mmCIF file with all atom_site columns, C-alpha atoms in Angstrom:
data_model
loop_
_atom_site.group_PDB
_atom_site.id
_atom_site.type_symbol
_atom_site.label_atom_id
_atom_site.label_alt_id
_atom_site.label_comp_id
_atom_site.label_asym_id
_atom_site.label_entity_id
_atom_site.label_seq_id
_atom_site.pdbx_PDB_ins_code
_atom_site.Cartn_x
_atom_site.Cartn_y
_atom_site.Cartn_z
_atom_site.occupancy
_atom_site.B_iso_or_equiv
_atom_site.pdbx_formal_charge
_atom_site.auth_seq_id
_atom_site.auth_comp_id
_atom_site.auth_asym_id
_atom_site.auth_atom_id
_atom_site.pdbx_PDB_model_num
ATOM 1   C CA . UNK A 1 1   ? 0.000   0.000  0.000   1.00 0.00 ? 1   UNK A CA 1
ATOM 2   C CA . UNK A 1 2   ? 1.319   3.413  -0.996  1.00 0.00 ? 2   UNK A CA 1
ATOM 3   C CA . UNK A 1 3   ? 0.580   6.316  1.327   1.00 0.00 ? 3   UNK A CA 1
ATOM 4   C CA . UNK A 1 4   ? 0.722   9.798  -0.160  1.00 0.00 ? 4   UNK A CA 1
ATOM 5   C CA . UNK A 1 5   ? 2.142   12.657 1.869   1.00 0.00 ? 5   UNK A CA 1
ATOM 6   C CA . UNK A 1 6   ? -0.627  14.955 0.634   1.00 0.00 ? 6   UNK A CA 1
ATOM 7   C CA . UNK A 1 7   ? -2.823  15.607 -2.386  1.00 0.00 ? 7   UNK A CA 1
ATOM 8   C CA . UNK A 1 8   ? -0.016  17.388 -4.249  1.00 0.00 ? 8   UNK A CA 1
ATOM 9   C CA . UNK A 1 9   ? 2.231   14.323 -4.045  1.00 0.00 ? 9   UNK A CA 1
ATOM 10  C CA . UNK A 1 10  ? -0.684  12.153 -5.148  1.00 0.00 ? 10  UNK A CA 1
ATOM 11  C CA . UNK A 1 11  ? -1.146  14.474 -8.110  1.00 0.00 ? 11  UNK A CA 1
ATOM 12  C CA . UNK A 1 12  ? 2.485   14.127 -9.126  1.00 0.00 ? 12  UNK A CA 1
ATOM 13  C CA . UNK A 1 13  ? 2.319   10.336 -9.055  1.00 0.00 ? 13  UNK A CA 1
ATOM 14  C CA . UNK A 1 14  ? -0.964  10.373 -10.945 1.00 0.00 ? 14  UNK A CA 1
ATOM 15  C CA . UNK A 1 15  ? 0.380   12.752 -13.580 1.00 0.00 ? 15  UNK A CA 1
ATOM 16  C CA . UNK A 1 16  ? 3.152   10.256 -14.363 1.00 0.00 ? 16  UNK A CA 1
ATOM 17  C CA . UNK A 1 17  ? 0.451   7.917  -15.642 1.00 0.00 ? 17  UNK A CA 1
ATOM 18  C CA . UNK A 1 18  ? -1.127  10.539 -17.880 1.00 0.00 ? 18  UNK A CA 1
ATOM 19  C CA . UNK A 1 19  ? 1.874   11.686 -19.893 1.00 0.00 ? 19  UNK A CA 1
ATOM 20  C CA . UNK A 1 20  ? 0.306   10.310 -23.078 1.00 0.00 ? 20  UNK A CA 1
ATOM 21  C CA . UNK A 1 21  ? -2.076  13.275 -22.963 1.00 0.00 ? 21  UNK A CA 1
ATOM 22  C CA . UNK A 1 22  ? 0.679   15.913 -22.974 1.00 0.00 ? 22  UNK A CA 1
ATOM 23  C CA . UNK A 1 23  ? 0.322   18.174 -25.969 1.00 0.00 ? 23  UNK A CA 1
ATOM 24  C CA . UNK A 1 24  ? -3.276  17.202 -26.757 1.00 0.00 ? 24  UNK A CA 1
ATOM 25  C CA . UNK A 1 25  ? -5.028  20.547 -27.329 1.00 0.00 ? 25  UNK A CA 1
ATOM 26  C CA . UNK A 1 26  ? -8.449  19.056 -26.594 1.00 0.00 ? 26  UNK A CA 1
ATOM 27  C CA . UNK A 1 27  ? -7.601  18.028 -23.019 1.00 0.00 ? 27  UNK A CA 1
ATOM 28  C CA . UNK A 1 28  ? -9.142  19.843 -20.073 1.00 0.00 ? 28  UNK A CA 1
ATOM 29  C CA . UNK A 1 29  ? -8.519  18.768 -16.484 1.00 0.00 ? 29  UNK A CA 1
ATOM 30  C CA . UNK A 1 30  ? -11.505 18.947 -14.150 1.00 0.00 ? 30  UNK A CA 1
ATOM 31  C CA . UNK A 1 31  ? -11.060 18.764 -10.399 1.00 0.00 ? 31  UNK A CA 1
ATOM 32  C CA . UNK A 1 32  ? -14.029 17.368 -8.517  1.00 0.00 ? 32  UNK A CA 1
ATOM 33  C CA . UNK A 1 33  ? -14.924 19.855 -5.833  1.00 0.00 ? 33  UNK A CA 1
ATOM 34  C CA . UNK A 1 34  ? -13.441 20.099 -3.400  1.00 0.00 ? 34  UNK A CA 1
ATOM 35  C CA . UNK A 1 35  ? -10.871 17.413 -2.582  1.00 0.00 ? 35  UNK A CA 1
ATOM 36  C CA . UNK A 1 36  ? -10.000 16.686 -6.183  1.00 0.00 ? 36  UNK A CA 1
ATOM 37  C CA . UNK A 1 37  ? -8.901  20.231 -6.980  1.00 0.00 ? 37  UNK A CA 1
ATOM 38  C CA . UNK A 1 38  ? -5.379  20.163 -5.417  1.00 0.00 ? 38  UNK A CA 1
ATOM 39  C CA . UNK A 1 39  ? -4.713  16.856 -7.198  1.00 0.00 ? 39  UNK A CA 1
ATOM 40  C CA . UNK A 1 40  ? -6.056  18.205 -10.478 1.00 0.00 ? 40  UNK A CA 1
ATOM 41  C CA . UNK A 1 41  ? -3.921  21.331 -10.227 1.00 0.00 ? 41  UNK A CA 1
ATOM 42  C CA . UNK A 1 42  ? -0.733  19.269 -10.303 1.00 0.00 ? 42  UNK A CA 1
ATOM 43  C CA . UNK A 1 43  ? -2.026  17.082 -13.127 1.00 0.00 ? 43  UNK A CA 1
ATOM 44  C CA . UNK A 1 44  ? -3.016  20.108 -15.236 1.00 0.00 ? 44  UNK A CA 1
ATOM 45  C CA . UNK A 1 45  ? 0.399   21.698 -14.755 1.00 0.00 ? 45  UNK A CA 1
ATOM 46  C CA . UNK A 1 46  ? 2.147   18.486 -15.832 1.00 0.00 ? 46  UNK A CA 1
ATOM 47  C CA . UNK A 1 47  ? -0.055  18.094 -18.904 1.00 0.00 ? 47  UNK A CA 1
ATOM 48  C CA . UNK A 1 48  ? 0.137   21.812 -19.765 1.00 0.00 ? 48  UNK A CA 1
ATOM 49  C CA . UNK A 1 49  ? -3.655  21.683 -19.924 1.00 0.00 ? 49  UNK A CA 1
ATOM 50  C CA . UNK A 1 50  ? -6.296  24.102 -18.681 1.00 0.00 ? 50  UNK A CA 1
ATOM 51  C CA . UNK A 1 51  ? -7.755  23.485 -15.231 1.00 0.00 ? 51  UNK A CA 1
ATOM 52  C CA . UNK A 1 52  ? -11.374 23.886 -14.272 1.00 0.00 ? 52  UNK A CA 1
ATOM 53  C CA . UNK A 1 53  ? -13.686 22.481 -11.641 1.00 0.00 ? 53  UNK A CA 1
ATOM 54  C CA . UNK A 1 54  ? -16.687 20.222 -11.911 1.00 0.00 ? 54  UNK A CA 1
ATOM 55  C CA . UNK A 1 55  ? -19.293 20.753 -9.217  1.00 0.00 ? 55  UNK A CA 1
ATOM 56  C CA . UNK A 1 56  ? -21.332 17.620 -8.590  1.00 0.00 ? 56  UNK A CA 1
ATOM 57  C CA . UNK A 1 57  ? -23.984 17.381 -5.902  1.00 0.00 ? 57  UNK A CA 1
ATOM 58  C CA . UNK A 1 58  ? -25.202 13.940 -4.988  1.00 0.00 ? 58  UNK A CA 1
ATOM 59  C CA . UNK A 1 59  ? -28.920 13.546 -4.424  1.00 0.00 ? 59  UNK A CA 1
ATOM 60  C CA . UNK A 1 60  ? -29.163 11.489 -1.255  1.00 0.00 ? 60  UNK A CA 1
ATOM 61  C CA . UNK A 1 61  ? -32.093 9.502  0.067   1.00 0.00 ? 61  UNK A CA 1
ATOM 62  C CA . UNK A 1 62  ? -33.884 11.571 2.765   1.00 0.00 ? 62  UNK A CA 1
ATOM 63  C CA . UNK A 1 63  ? -33.332 8.892  5.415   1.00 0.00 ? 63  UNK A CA 1
ATOM 64  C CA . UNK A 1 64  ? -29.813 7.936  4.278   1.00 0.00 ? 64  UNK A CA 1
ATOM 65  C CA . UNK A 1 65  ? -28.082 10.798 2.486   1.00 0.00 ? 65  UNK A CA 1
ATOM 66  C CA . UNK A 1 66  ? -24.983 8.730  1.761   1.00 0.00 ? 66  UNK A CA 1
ATOM 67  C CA . UNK A 1 67  ? -27.151 6.588  -0.560  1.00 0.00 ? 67  UNK A CA 1
ATOM 68  C CA . UNK A 1 68  ? -27.521 8.528  -3.801  1.00 0.00 ? 68  UNK A CA 1
ATOM 69  C CA . UNK A 1 69  ? -30.535 8.357  -6.072  1.00 0.00 ? 69  UNK A CA 1
ATOM 70  C CA . UNK A 1 70  ? -28.968 10.758 -8.534  1.00 0.00 ? 70  UNK A CA 1
ATOM 71  C CA . UNK A 1 71  ? -26.777 13.808 -8.951  1.00 0.00 ? 71  UNK A CA 1
ATOM 72  C CA . UNK A 1 72  ? -26.806 17.366 -10.216 1.00 0.00 ? 72  UNK A CA 1
ATOM 73  C CA . UNK A 1 73  ? -24.225 19.096 -12.349 1.00 0.00 ? 73  UNK A CA 1
ATOM 74  C CA . UNK A 1 74  ? -23.736 22.554 -13.860 1.00 0.00 ? 74  UNK A CA 1
ATOM 75  C CA . UNK A 1 75  ? -25.861 23.787 -16.704 1.00 0.00 ? 75  UNK A CA 1
ATOM 76  C CA . UNK A 1 76  ? -29.007 22.211 -15.336 1.00 0.00 ? 76  UNK A CA 1
ATOM 77  C CA . UNK A 1 77  ? -27.757 18.656 -15.836 1.00 0.00 ? 77  UNK A CA 1
ATOM 78  C CA . UNK A 1 78  ? -29.607 16.117 -13.695 1.00 0.00 ? 78  UNK A CA 1
ATOM 79  C CA . UNK A 1 79  ? -28.785 12.421 -13.535 1.00 0.00 ? 79  UNK A CA 1
ATOM 80  C CA . UNK A 1 80  ? -31.220 10.033 -11.860 1.00 0.00 ? 80  UNK A CA 1
ATOM 81  C CA . UNK A 1 81  ? -30.786 6.404  -10.903 1.00 0.00 ? 81  UNK A CA 1
ATOM 82  C CA . UNK A 1 82  ? -34.330 5.374  -11.734 1.00 0.00 ? 82  UNK A CA 1
ATOM 83  C CA . UNK A 1 83  ? -34.067 2.109  -9.813  1.00 0.00 ? 83  UNK A CA 1
ATOM 84  C CA . UNK A 1 84  ? -33.312 3.970  -6.569  1.00 0.00 ? 84  UNK A CA 1
ATOM 85  C CA . UNK A 1 85  ? -35.370 7.086  -7.273  1.00 0.00 ? 85  UNK A CA 1
ATOM 86  C CA . UNK A 1 86  ? -38.480 4.973  -7.820  1.00 0.00 ? 86  UNK A CA 1
ATOM 87  C CA . UNK A 1 87  ? -38.532 4.345  -4.059  1.00 0.00 ? 87  UNK A CA 1
ATOM 88  C CA . UNK A 1 88  ? -39.248 8.050  -3.439  1.00 0.00 ? 88  UNK A CA 1
ATOM 89  C CA . UNK A 1 89  ? -42.322 10.138 -4.022  1.00 0.00 ? 89  UNK A CA 1
ATOM 90  C CA . UNK A 1 90  ? -42.207 13.250 -6.169  1.00 0.00 ? 90  UNK A CA 1
ATOM 91  C CA . UNK A 1 91  ? -42.156 15.637 -3.192  1.00 0.00 ? 91  UNK A CA 1
ATOM 92  C CA . UNK A 1 92  ? -39.111 13.956 -1.634  1.00 0.00 ? 92  UNK A CA 1
ATOM 93  C CA . UNK A 1 93  ? -37.262 14.156 -4.936  1.00 0.00 ? 93  UNK A CA 1
ATOM 94  C CA . UNK A 1 94  ? -38.228 17.787 -5.472  1.00 0.00 ? 94  UNK A CA 1
ATOM 95  C CA . UNK A 1 95  ? -37.181 18.801 -1.942  1.00 0.00 ? 95  UNK A CA 1
ATOM 96  C CA . UNK A 1 96  ? -33.780 17.136 -2.292  1.00 0.00 ? 96  UNK A CA 1
ATOM 97  C CA . UNK A 1 97  ? -33.178 18.579 -5.745  1.00 0.00 ? 97  UNK A CA 1
ATOM 98  C CA . UNK A 1 98  ? -34.102 22.074 -4.532  1.00 0.00 ? 98  UNK A CA 1
ATOM 99  C CA . UNK A 1 99  ? -31.706 21.878 -1.571  1.00 0.00 ? 99  UNK A CA 1
ATOM 100 C CA . UNK A 1 100 ? -28.793 20.488 -3.536  1.00 0.00 ? 100 UNK A CA 1
ATOM 101 C CA . UNK A 1 101 ? -29.392 22.820 -6.484  1.00 0.00 ? 101 UNK A CA 1
ATOM 102 C CA . UNK A 1 102 ? -29.100 25.800 -4.140  1.00 0.00 ? 102 UNK A CA 1
ATOM 103 C CA . UNK A 1 103 ? -25.720 24.558 -2.889  1.00 0.00 ? 103 UNK A CA 1
ATOM 104 C CA . UNK A 1 104 ? -24.538 23.789 -6.420  1.00 0.00 ? 104 UNK A CA 1
ATOM 105 C CA . UNK A 1 105 ? -25.524 27.278 -7.552  1.00 0.00 ? 105 UNK A CA 1
ATOM 106 C CA . UNK A 1 106 ? -23.680 28.791 -4.586  1.00 0.00 ? 106 UNK A CA 1
ATOM 107 C CA . UNK A 1 107 ? -20.507 26.910 -5.395  1.00 0.00 ? 107 UNK A CA 1
ATOM 108 C CA . UNK A 1 108 ? -20.729 27.555 -9.123  1.00 0.00 ? 108 UNK A CA 1
ATOM 109 C CA . UNK A 1 109 ? -21.101 31.293 -8.505  1.00 0.00 ? 109 UNK A CA 1
ATOM 110 C CA . UNK A 1 110 ? -18.209 31.283 -6.046  1.00 0.00 ? 110 UNK A CA 1
ATOM 111 C CA . UNK A 1 111 ? -15.801 29.184 -8.100  1.00 0.00 ? 111 UNK A CA 1
ATOM 112 C CA . UNK A 1 112 ? -16.565 30.524 -11.556 1.00 0.00 ? 112 UNK A CA 1
ATOM 113 C CA . UNK A 1 113 ? -16.230 34.136 -10.356 1.00 0.00 ? 113 UNK A CA 1
ATOM 114 C CA . UNK A 1 114 ? -17.380 35.614 -13.629 1.00 0.00 ? 114 UNK A CA 1
ATOM 115 C CA . UNK A 1 115 ? -15.789 32.979 -15.866 1.00 0.00 ? 115 UNK A CA 1
ATOM 116 C CA . UNK A 1 116 ? -18.050 31.508 -18.563 1.00 0.00 ? 116 UNK A CA 1
ATOM 117 C CA . UNK A 1 117 ? -20.061 28.337 -17.906 1.00 0.00 ? 117 UNK A CA 1
ATOM 118 C CA . UNK A 1 118 ? -18.240 25.053 -18.339 1.00 0.00 ? 118 UNK A CA 1
ATOM 119 C CA . UNK A 1 119 ? -18.442 23.879 -21.964 1.00 0.00 ? 119 UNK A CA 1
ATOM 120 C CA . UNK A 1 120 ? -16.871 20.512 -22.797 1.00 0.00 ? 120 UNK A CA 1
ATOM 121 C CA . UNK A 1 121 ? -18.002 20.273 -26.407 1.00 0.00 ? 121 UNK A CA 1
ATOM 122 C CA . UNK A 1 122 ? -15.504 18.133 -28.326 1.00 0.00 ? 122 UNK A CA 1
ATOM 123 C CA . UNK A 1 123 ? -13.058 18.019 -25.412 1.00 0.00 ? 123 UNK A CA 1
ATOM 124 C CA . UNK A 1 124 ? -11.255 15.191 -23.658 1.00 0.00 ? 124 UNK A CA 1
ATOM 125 C CA . UNK A 1 125 ? -12.371 15.682 -20.062 1.00 0.00 ? 125 UNK A CA 1
ATOM 126 C CA . UNK A 1 126 ? -9.938  14.338 -17.474 1.00 0.00 ? 126 UNK A CA 1
ATOM 127 C CA . UNK A 1 127 ? -11.950 14.098 -14.257 1.00 0.00 ? 127 UNK A CA 1
ATOM 128 C CA . UNK A 1 128 ? -9.674  14.077 -11.208 1.00 0.00 ? 128 UNK A CA 1
ATOM 129 C CA . UNK A 1 129 ? -10.540 13.304 -7.610  1.00 0.00 ? 129 UNK A CA 1
ATOM 130 C CA . UNK A 1 130 ? -8.446  12.472 -4.542  1.00 0.00 ? 130 UNK A CA 1
ATOM 131 C CA . UNK A 1 131 ? -9.887  8.957  -4.403  1.00 0.00 ? 131 UNK A CA 1
ATOM 132 C CA . UNK A 1 132 ? -12.820 6.659  -5.069  1.00 0.00 ? 132 UNK A CA 1
ATOM 133 C CA . UNK A 1 133 ? -14.783 5.022  -2.285  1.00 0.00 ? 133 UNK A CA 1
ATOM 134 C CA . UNK A 1 134 ? -18.145 4.025  -3.759  1.00 0.00 ? 134 UNK A CA 1
ATOM 135 C CA . UNK A 1 135 ? -17.431 5.841  -7.038  1.00 0.00 ? 135 UNK A CA 1
ATOM 136 C CA . UNK A 1 136 ? -20.941 7.341  -7.059  1.00 0.00 ? 136 UNK A CA 1
ATOM 137 C CA . UNK A 1 137 ? -19.789 10.945 -7.434  1.00 0.00 ? 137 UNK A CA 1
ATOM 138 C CA . UNK A 1 138 ? -17.280 10.091 -10.160 1.00 0.00 ? 138 UNK A CA 1
ATOM 139 C CA . UNK A 1 139 ? -19.901 8.061  -12.002 1.00 0.00 ? 139 UNK A CA 1
ATOM 140 C CA . UNK A 1 140 ? -22.258 11.033 -11.930 1.00 0.00 ? 140 UNK A CA 1
ATOM 141 C CA . UNK A 1 141 ? -19.396 13.264 -13.073 1.00 0.00 ? 141 UNK A CA 1
ATOM 142 C CA . UNK A 1 142 ? -18.841 11.043 -16.121 1.00 0.00 ? 142 UNK A CA 1
ATOM 143 C CA . UNK A 1 143 ? -22.498 11.338 -17.101 1.00 0.00 ? 143 UNK A CA 1
ATOM 144 C CA . UNK A 1 144 ? -22.494 15.093 -16.507 1.00 0.00 ? 144 UNK A CA 1
ATOM 145 C CA . UNK A 1 145 ? -19.340 15.524 -18.615 1.00 0.00 ? 145 UNK A CA 1
ATOM 146 C CA . UNK A 1 146 ? -20.951 13.648 -21.480 1.00 0.00 ? 146 UNK A CA 1
ATOM 147 C CA . UNK A 1 147 ? -24.088 15.770 -21.254 1.00 0.00 ? 147 UNK A CA 1
ATOM 148 C CA . UNK A 1 148 ? -21.873 18.867 -21.345 1.00 0.00 ? 148 UNK A CA 1
ATOM 149 C CA . UNK A 1 149 ? -20.512 17.672 -24.690 1.00 0.00 ? 149 UNK A CA 1
ATOM 150 C CA . UNK A 1 150 ? -17.270 15.856 -23.829 1.00 0.00 ? 150 UNK A CA 1
ATOM 151 C CA . UNK A 1 151 ? -16.025 13.694 -26.696 1.00 0.00 ? 151 UNK A CA 1
ATOM 152 C CA . UNK A 1 152 ? -13.972 11.480 -24.391 1.00 0.00 ? 152 UNK A CA 1
ATOM 153 C CA . UNK A 1 153 ? -14.047 11.101 -20.608 1.00 0.00 ? 153 UNK A CA 1
ATOM 154 C CA . UNK A 1 154 ? -11.086 9.928  -18.546 1.00 0.00 ? 154 UNK A CA 1
ATOM 155 C CA . UNK A 1 155 ? -11.320 9.401  -14.781 1.00 0.00 ? 155 UNK A CA 1
ATOM 156 C CA . UNK A 1 156 ? -7.986  9.742  -12.969 1.00 0.00 ? 156 UNK A CA 1
ATOM 157 C CA . UNK A 1 157 ? -7.498  9.107  -9.253  1.00 0.00 ? 157 UNK A CA 1
ATOM 158 C CA . UNK A 1 158 ? -4.573  8.218  -6.974  1.00 0.00 ? 158 UNK A CA 1
ATOM 159 C CA . UNK A 1 159 ? -6.475  5.468  -5.151  1.00 0.00 ? 159 UNK A CA 1
ATOM 160 C CA . UNK A 1 160 ? -9.831  3.727  -5.211  1.00 0.00 ? 160 UNK A CA 1
ATOM 161 C CA . UNK A 1 161 ? -11.687 0.625  -4.192  1.00 0.00 ? 161 UNK A CA 1
ATOM 162 C CA . UNK A 1 162 ? -11.609 -2.313 -6.570  1.00 0.00 ? 162 UNK A CA 1
ATOM 163 C CA . UNK A 1 163 ? -15.394 -2.206 -6.860  1.00 0.00 ? 163 UNK A CA 1
ATOM 164 C CA . UNK A 1 164 ? -15.445 1.485  -7.794  1.00 0.00 ? 164 UNK A CA 1
ATOM 165 C CA . UNK A 1 165 ? -12.609 0.987  -10.274 1.00 0.00 ? 165 UNK A CA 1
ATOM 166 C CA . UNK A 1 166 ? -14.442 -1.821 -12.047 1.00 0.00 ? 166 UNK A CA 1
ATOM 167 C CA . UNK A 1 167 ? -17.740 0.058  -12.061 1.00 0.00 ? 167 UNK A CA 1
ATOM 168 C CA . UNK A 1 168 ? -16.199 3.205  -13.545 1.00 0.00 ? 168 UNK A CA 1
ATOM 169 C CA . UNK A 1 169 ? -14.252 1.220  -16.118 1.00 0.00 ? 169 UNK A CA 1
ATOM 170 C CA . UNK A 1 170 ? -17.618 0.343  -17.636 1.00 0.00 ? 170 UNK A CA 1
ATOM 171 C CA . UNK A 1 171 ? -18.756 3.986  -17.624 1.00 0.00 ? 171 UNK A CA 1
ATOM 172 C CA . UNK A 1 172 ? -15.765 6.115  -18.638 1.00 0.00 ? 172 UNK A CA 1
ATOM 173 C CA . UNK A 1 173 ? -13.657 5.804  -21.781 1.00 0.00 ? 173 UNK A CA 1
ATOM 174 C CA . UNK A 1 174 ? -10.609 5.243  -19.577 1.00 0.00 ? 174 UNK A CA 1
ATOM 175 C CA . UNK A 1 175 ? -9.929  4.969  -15.855 1.00 0.00 ? 175 UNK A CA 1
ATOM 176 C CA . UNK A 1 176 ? -6.467  5.668  -14.459 1.00 0.00 ? 176 UNK A CA 1
ATOM 177 C CA . UNK A 1 177 ? -6.274  4.534  -10.846 1.00 0.00 ? 177 UNK A CA 1
ATOM 178 C CA . UNK A 1 178 ? -2.766  4.443  -9.384  1.00 0.00 ? 178 UNK A CA 1
ATOM 179 C CA . UNK A 1 179 ? -3.781  1.830  -6.833  1.00 0.00 ? 179 UNK A CA 1
ATOM 180 C CA . UNK A 1 180 ? -7.008  -0.066 -6.267  1.00 0.00 ? 180 UNK A CA 1
ATOM 181 C CA . UNK A 1 181 ? -6.433  -2.517 -3.425  1.00 0.00 ? 181 UNK A CA 1
ATOM 182 C CA . UNK A 1 182 ? -8.875  -5.366 -2.949  1.00 0.00 ? 182 UNK A CA 1
ATOM 183 C CA . UNK A 1 183 ? -8.992  -4.680 0.784   1.00 0.00 ? 183 UNK A CA 1
ATOM 184 C CA . UNK A 1 184 ? -9.770  -0.983 0.468   1.00 0.00 ? 184 UNK A CA 1
ATOM 185 C CA . UNK A 1 185 ? -10.157 0.917  3.758   1.00 0.00 ? 185 UNK A CA 1
ATOM 186 C CA . UNK A 1 186 ? -11.095 4.534  3.092   1.00 0.00 ? 186 UNK A CA 1
ATOM 187 C CA . UNK A 1 187 ? -9.606  7.254  0.896   1.00 0.00 ? 187 UNK A CA 1
ATOM 188 C CA . UNK A 1 188 ? -8.230  9.093  3.935   1.00 0.00 ? 188 UNK A CA 1
ATOM 189 C CA . UNK A 1 189 ? -6.221  6.008  4.965   1.00 0.00 ? 189 UNK A CA 1
ATOM 190 C CA . UNK A 1 190 ? -3.950  6.488  1.955   1.00 0.00 ? 190 UNK A CA 1
ATOM 191 C CA . UNK A 1 191 ? -2.928  10.041 2.860   1.00 0.00 ? 191 UNK A CA 1
ATOM 192 C CA . UNK A 1 192 ? -0.823  11.416 5.687   1.00 0.00 ? 192 UNK A CA 1
ATOM 193 C CA . UNK A 1 193 ? -2.425  14.853 5.211   1.00 0.00 ? 193 UNK A CA 1
ATOM 194 C CA . UNK A 1 194 ? -6.083  14.586 4.240   1.00 0.00 ? 194 UNK A CA 1
ATOM 195 C CA . UNK A 1 195 ? -7.419  17.875 5.538   1.00 0.00 ? 195 UNK A CA 1
ATOM 196 C CA . UNK A 1 196 ? -10.778 19.142 4.342   1.00 0.00 ? 196 UNK A CA 1
ATOM 197 C CA . UNK A 1 197 ? -10.230 21.369 1.332   1.00 0.00 ? 197 UNK A CA 1
ATOM 198 C CA . UNK A 1 198 ? -11.918 24.740 1.778   1.00 0.00 ? 198 UNK A CA 1
ATOM 199 C CA . UNK A 1 199 ? -13.751 26.983 -0.661  1.00 0.00 ? 199 UNK A CA 1
ATOM 200 C CA . UNK A 1 200 ? -10.898 29.454 -0.300  1.00 0.00 ? 200 UNK A CA 1
ATOM 201 C CA . UNK A 1 201 ? -8.324  26.858 -1.385  1.00 0.00 ? 201 UNK A CA 1
ATOM 202 C CA . UNK A 1 202 ? -10.393 26.085 -4.469  1.00 0.00 ? 202 UNK A CA 1
ATOM 203 C CA . UNK A 1 203 ? -10.826 29.723 -5.460  1.00 0.00 ? 203 UNK A CA 1
ATOM 204 C CA . UNK A 1 204 ? -7.145  30.471 -4.801  1.00 0.00 ? 204 UNK A CA 1
ATOM 205 C CA . UNK A 1 205 ? -6.141  27.553 -7.024  1.00 0.00 ? 205 UNK A CA 1
ATOM 206 C CA . UNK A 1 206 ? -8.376  28.687 -9.862  1.00 0.00 ? 206 UNK A CA 1
ATOM 207 C CA . UNK A 1 207 ? -7.138  32.265 -9.561  1.00 0.00 ? 207 UNK A CA 1
ATOM 208 C CA . UNK A 1 208 ? -3.511  31.117 -9.620  1.00 0.00 ? 208 UNK A CA 1
ATOM 209 C CA . UNK A 1 209 ? -4.010  29.013 -12.744 1.00 0.00 ? 209 UNK A CA 1
ATOM 210 C CA . UNK A 1 210 ? -6.241  31.433 -14.643 1.00 0.00 ? 210 UNK A CA 1
#
């Protein structure tokens, strides 16, 4: 098991596996907010590619918010898992969507800071996170990226569970996962420094790379 000192070190190790994308003018690196952004920053620098963020809000079951019945993305994109969502009535779905949409709008306004809406038409979207546990957010991100026009979607993470890796391999065009141990513990277990990334860190990163 490899333990990363912090997200920046994880980004450097991950970038070594993505060198085939260097020089591709269609590549854009998308950090999943918030923990994926410091990793994505390093990857974007190594690939000499633009960096942006992808805000995904999971739609959690009212009685178990960690269980997602769908997700929201920018531009009004909504992804529903019909099998799970069918267990809810319309009011429960509408209440959850309204709450999560408000938070997505807040983050989009904060992070974009006047920059144009995310447009992935014809691009190779490299979606970066600091790790995959269930893979639900990354799976939603793949669907959102496709709906935003991405021609090709690559998921790149420093560590993930075997189950999430296999699931995403069937969804994305390519999955780069530096390590996916069978006996996965939790993403935080593979980092010495796994502090909660703040809104300020995200905005500072985007300002620095603009």
